[in-house]
């Protein structure tokens, strides 16, 4: 296997060299639940049962481990299955501090499922390390962070979070879905666990649901997650593991174009008379610009913007022809989302407004189409939205 560390090369060669039986350059889809044992207590090369381990899934798990620079990788049937497995590290009476703008599904599973088992959480502004430190009581066992957050792109100091976690002997967890290891590697700042919705950029084609976990070494986390994965069983299937490996190979070229398109669209929208505000970590005048630049390659490809009063969001979405109105993000096709009625609909309107998630806020996930098609589409929809 190649030991080259350029990430573009690792994306292609990092997880799997070739099939030793046939020389196949791609990992075969081992569509099997079980493996023949030649005699008692002698599983073939360690493979026993596919919930516990499967060679196609293992190739994927090795790929994400190498990409994030961790000790071990784990593949799950969805981002939420991956996140839930990580939350199962904790026990009744423990508390987790969570980014206040955390992904809605993460909030829901904490609020509606894990609290049933007395695992508590508290939403905090993870942009403010002092405020977090004030909240670290003896029952706090973890800090869970997204950076940037959705949809306002707030940035959290990864090294700062890791240092706090180290100081108090608690576990730091980062959802790296928005940036991917191509743009940001939280473990390199001392974070303990990275989770992904691989449904988004890693898969990249809006054709699968998957989740990944990567653990850093030193705290026995790999063995614990392996035990939880095998015990609770939310594993990714061999075919989806294969698709995800295939998606990850082109992550670099896709992200380059996603980011390039995002930067051009942000420039275009920032200068547009219909737009009052743009939230993008790659904008010099954005509050989190410097911090993000210190820990990520660039501002990523996700951004949000607000229409001025007098412009109608309904008409805007209705007029889009290239952008698709849809949940999700990170696919090759451009998607547009209305946080107030879609991803953040469960938050009461007054709290939403206070957070800045106004009814006129629009989130875009630029795909890899030609930039002129995307600008023309927005230009038309902005004109149509004038009411
Ligand atoms: C989509 C998403 C998730 C949930 O992942 P699924 O694959 O949909 O289960 C978690 N975190 C973030 C940031 C996401 O965007």
PDB file of N, CA and C and ligand atoms in Angstrom, residues 77-81 83 103 106 144 146 150 175 177-178 196-200 209-211 328-329 363, ligand 1:
ATOM      1  N   UNK A  77     -25.040   2.814   9.139  1.00  0.00           N
ATOM      2  CA  UNK A  77     -26.103   2.883   8.135  1.00  0.00           C
ATOM      3  C   UNK A  77     -26.604   4.299   7.879  1.00  0.00           C
ATOM      4  N   UNK A  78     -26.236   5.241   8.725  1.00  0.00           N
ATOM      5  CA  UNK A  78     -26.586   6.648   8.497  1.00  0.00           C
ATOM      6  C   UNK A  78     -25.730   7.506   9.423  1.00  0.00           C
ATOM      7  N   UNK A  79     -25.731   8.814   9.148  1.00  0.00           N
ATOM      8  CA  UNK A  79     -25.054   9.723  10.060  1.00  0.00           C
ATOM      9  C   UNK A  79     -25.635   9.603  11.459  1.00  0.00           C
ATOM     10  N   UNK A  80     -26.964   9.511  11.548  1.00  0.00           N
ATOM     11  CA  UNK A  80     -27.599   9.429  12.863  1.00  0.00           C
ATOM     12  C   UNK A  80     -27.236   8.133  13.596  1.00  0.00           C
ATOM     13  N   UNK A  81     -27.071   7.025  12.858  1.00  0.00           N
ATOM     14  CA  UNK A  81     -26.642   5.776  13.501  1.00  0.00           C
ATOM     15  C   UNK A  81     -25.223   5.944  14.047  1.00  0.00           C
ATOM     16  N   UNK A  83     -23.757   8.839  14.951  1.00  0.00           N
ATOM     17  CA  UNK A  83     -23.815   9.770  16.083  1.00  0.00           C
ATOM     18  C   UNK A  83     -24.404   9.066  17.315  1.00  0.00           C
ATOM     19  N   UNK A 103     -26.940  20.100  14.330  1.00  0.00           N
ATOM     20  CA  UNK A 103     -27.843  19.479  13.352  1.00  0.00           C
ATOM     21  C   UNK A 103     -29.138  19.021  14.057  1.00  0.00           C
ATOM     22  N   UNK A 106     -29.455  15.517  15.463  1.00  0.00           N
ATOM     23  CA  UNK A 106     -28.618  15.276  16.647  1.00  0.00           C
ATOM     24  C   UNK A 106     -29.332  15.809  17.884  1.00  0.00           C
ATOM     25  N   UNK A 144     -19.645  18.397  22.310  1.00  0.00           N
ATOM     26  CA  UNK A 144     -20.004  17.975  20.952  1.00  0.00           C
ATOM     27  C   UNK A 144     -20.182  19.227  20.086  1.00  0.00           C
ATOM     28  N   UNK A 146     -20.089  21.320  16.094  1.00  0.00           N
ATOM     29  CA  UNK A 146     -20.034  21.391  14.632  1.00  0.00           C
ATOM     30  C   UNK A 146     -19.348  22.697  14.275  1.00  0.00           C
ATOM     31  N   UNK A 150     -24.778  24.931  11.020  1.00  0.00           N
ATOM     32  CA  UNK A 150     -25.808  25.064  10.017  1.00  0.00           C
ATOM     33  C   UNK A 150     -26.980  25.853  10.622  1.00  0.00           C
ATOM     34  N   UNK A 175     -18.571  16.931  14.607  1.00  0.00           N
ATOM     35  CA  UNK A 175     -19.279  16.522  13.388  1.00  0.00           C
ATOM     36  C   UNK A 175     -18.625  17.280  12.238  1.00  0.00           C
ATOM     37  N   UNK A 177     -19.061  16.892   8.958  1.00  0.00           N
ATOM     38  CA  UNK A 177     -19.803  16.685   7.716  1.00  0.00           C
ATOM     39  C   UNK A 177     -19.612  17.838   6.725  1.00  0.00           C
ATOM     40  N   UNK A 178     -19.706  19.084   7.215  1.00  0.00           N
ATOM     41  CA  UNK A 178     -19.675  20.234   6.297  1.00  0.00           C
ATOM     42  C   UNK A 178     -18.313  20.425   5.643  1.00  0.00           C
ATOM     43  N   UNK A 196     -19.329  11.739  10.873  1.00  0.00           N
ATOM     44  CA  UNK A 196     -19.731  12.254   9.567  1.00  0.00           C
ATOM     45  C   UNK A 196     -21.108  11.750   9.190  1.00  0.00           C
ATOM     46  N   UNK A 197     -21.895  12.627   8.568  1.00  0.00           N
ATOM     47  CA  UNK A 197     -22.940  12.117   7.702  1.00  0.00           C
ATOM     48  C   UNK A 197     -22.286  11.978   6.339  1.00  0.00           C
ATOM     49  N   UNK A 198     -21.920  10.741   5.988  1.00  0.00           N
ATOM     50  CA  UNK A 198     -21.266  10.485   4.694  1.00  0.00           C
ATOM     51  C   UNK A 198     -22.266  10.562   3.550  1.00  0.00           C
ATOM     52  N   UNK A 199     -23.537  10.727   3.925  1.00  0.00           N
ATOM     53  CA  UNK A 199     -24.611  10.970   2.957  1.00  0.00           C
ATOM     54  C   UNK A 199     -24.319  12.221   2.127  1.00  0.00           C
ATOM     55  N   UNK A 200     -23.551  13.144   2.694  1.00  0.00           N
ATOM     56  CA  UNK A 200     -23.354  14.464   2.101  1.00  0.00           C
ATOM     57  C   UNK A 200     -22.134  14.455   1.175  1.00  0.00           C
ATOM     58  N   UNK A 209     -27.307   6.746   1.952  1.00  0.00           N
ATOM     59  CA  UNK A 209     -27.329   7.239   3.336  1.00  0.00           C
ATOM     60  C   UNK A 209     -26.259   6.464   4.092  1.00  0.00           C
ATOM     61  N   UNK A 210     -25.339   7.179   4.747  1.00  0.00           N
ATOM     62  CA  UNK A 210     -24.259   6.503   5.465  1.00  0.00           C
ATOM     63  C   UNK A 210     -23.672   7.420   6.528  1.00  0.00           C
ATOM     64  N   UNK A 211     -23.065   6.813   7.539  1.00  0.00           N
ATOM     65  CA  UNK A 211     -22.403   7.578   8.589  1.00  0.00           C
ATOM     66  C   UNK A 211     -21.057   6.969   8.925  1.00  0.00           C
ATOM     67  N   UNK A 328     -30.872  18.130   2.653  1.00  0.00           N
ATOM     68  CA  UNK A 328     -29.566  17.542   2.357  1.00  0.00           C
ATOM     69  C   UNK A 328     -28.641  18.532   1.679  1.00  0.00           C
ATOM     70  N   UNK A 329     -27.436  18.079   1.400  1.00  0.00           N
ATOM     71  CA  UNK A 329     -26.379  18.955   0.878  1.00  0.00           C
ATOM     72  C   UNK A 329     -25.227  18.078   0.401  1.00  0.00           C
ATOM     73  N   UNK A 363     -30.461  28.800   2.471  1.00  0.00           N
ATOM     74  CA  UNK A 363     -29.173  28.095   2.504  1.00  0.00           C
ATOM     75  C   UNK A 363     -28.931  27.425   1.163  1.00  0.00           C
TER      76      UNK A 363
HETATM   77  C1  LIG B   1     -27.270  15.143   7.473  1.00  0.00           C
HETATM   78  C2  LIG B   1     -26.489  15.407   8.691  1.00  0.00           C
HETATM   79  C3  LIG B   1     -26.475  14.507   9.763  1.00  0.00           C
HETATM   80  C4  LIG B   1     -27.318  13.239   9.780  1.00  0.00           C
HETATM   81  O1  LIG B   1     -26.862  12.315   8.842  1.00  0.00           O
HETATM   82  P1  LIG B   1     -27.811  11.241   8.106  1.00  0.00           P
HETATM   83  O2  LIG B   1     -26.878  10.580   7.175  1.00  0.00           O
HETATM   84  O3  LIG B   1     -28.914  12.016   7.445  1.00  0.00           O
HETATM   85  O4  LIG B   1     -28.353  10.329   9.164  1.00  0.00           O
HETATM   86  C5  LIG B   1     -25.667  14.802  10.848  1.00  0.00           C
HETATM   87  N1  LIG B   1     -24.931  15.938  10.891  1.00  0.00           N
HETATM   88  C6  LIG B   1     -24.938  16.834   9.885  1.00  0.00           C
HETATM   89  C7  LIG B   1     -24.095  18.064   9.994  1.00  0.00           C
HETATM   90  C8  LIG B   1     -25.707  16.609   8.753  1.00  0.00           C
HETATM   91  O5  LIG B   1     -25.719  17.508   7.764  1.00  0.00           O
END
